[in-house]
């Protein structure tokens, strides 16, 4: 992240936009599990620095498609490659079946913790 002068939310936005080609701010909020304000700030930073574009000219762009610029695609590709390399190295000795079970377990624990926090 430091190499590209990006924060974690910026990286998440770039990564998911790279993976999906286009997303809306609302979709990014959901997939990144971030609130609207955090995503809005991140998108503004990324747009101002030439990483992404939103063709919508409306004031409310929350549901408008956002896509990466060429600069954004290059950086997002590098980020994606690093993430894949880290995941591969961290998963040595772990079967695909065990990885699926592991992520399902983490999701269940996360959901249960969120429910506990709501009480």
CSV table of C-alpha atoms in Angstrom, one decimal, residues 30-90:
chain,number,residue,atom,x,y,z
A,30,UNK,CA,-21.4,-3.9,0.5
A,31,UNK,CA,-18.5,-5.9,-0.8
A,32,UNK,CA,-15.8,-4.0,1.1
A,33,UNK,CA,-18.0,-4.0,4.3
A,34,UNK,CA,-17.4,-0.2,4.7
A,35,UNK,CA,-19.8,2.6,5.4
A,36,UNK,CA,-21.0,5.1,2.7
A,37,UNK,CA,-18.7,7.9,4.0
A,38,UNK,CA,-15.6,5.8,4.0
A,39,UNK,CA,-16.2,4.6,0.4
A,40,UNK,CA,-17.2,8.1,-0.7
A,41,UNK,CA,-13.9,9.5,0.6
A,42,UNK,CA,-11.9,6.7,-1.0
A,43,UNK,CA,-13.6,7.1,-4.3
A,44,UNK,CA,-13.0,10.8,-4.3
A,45,UNK,CA,-9.3,10.3,-3.5
A,46,UNK,CA,-9.0,7.6,-6.2
A,47,UNK,CA,-10.8,9.7,-8.8
A,48,UNK,CA,-8.8,12.8,-8.0
A,49,UNK,CA,-5.6,10.8,-8.4
A,50,UNK,CA,-6.5,9.3,-11.7
A,51,UNK,CA,-7.3,5.7,-10.7
A,52,UNK,CA,-11.0,5.6,-11.6
A,53,UNK,CA,-13.7,7.4,-13.3
A,54,UNK,CA,-17.4,7.8,-13.0
A,55,UNK,CA,-19.1,8.9,-16.2
A,56,UNK,CA,-22.3,10.0,-14.5
A,57,UNK,CA,-22.7,13.7,-14.4
A,58,UNK,CA,-25.5,13.6,-11.8
A,59,UNK,CA,-24.9,15.1,-8.3
A,60,UNK,CA,-25.9,11.8,-6.6
A,61,UNK,CA,-23.5,9.2,-8.0
A,62,UNK,CA,-24.0,6.6,-5.3
A,63,UNK,CA,-25.7,4.2,-7.8
A,64,UNK,CA,-23.7,5.2,-10.9
A,65,UNK,CA,-21.2,2.7,-12.4
A,66,UNK,CA,-17.5,3.3,-11.5
A,67,UNK,CA,-14.6,1.9,-13.5
A,68,UNK,CA,-10.9,2.0,-13.5
A,69,UNK,CA,-8.8,4.2,-15.7
A,70,UNK,CA,-5.7,2.7,-17.4
A,71,UNK,CA,-3.6,3.9,-14.5
A,72,UNK,CA,-6.1,2.3,-12.1
A,73,UNK,CA,-6.0,-1.0,-14.0
A,74,UNK,CA,-2.2,-1.1,-13.9
A,75,UNK,CA,-2.0,-0.5,-10.2
A,76,UNK,CA,-5.0,-2.8,-9.4
A,77,UNK,CA,-3.3,-5.5,-11.4
A,78,UNK,CA,-0.1,-5.2,-9.3
A,79,UNK,CA,-2.2,-5.2,-6.1
A,80,UNK,CA,-4.2,-8.3,-7.3
A,81,UNK,CA,-1.0,-10.1,-8.1
A,82,UNK,CA,0.5,-9.3,-4.7
A,83,UNK,CA,-2.7,-10.5,-3.0
A,84,UNK,CA,-2.8,-13.7,-4.9
A,85,UNK,CA,0.9,-14.4,-4.1
A,86,UNK,CA,0.4,-13.8,-0.4
A,87,UNK,CA,-2.7,-16.0,-0.3
A,88,UNK,CA,-0.9,-18.8,-2.1
A,89,UNK,CA,2.1,-18.6,0.2
A,90,UNK,CA,-0.1,-18.4,3.3
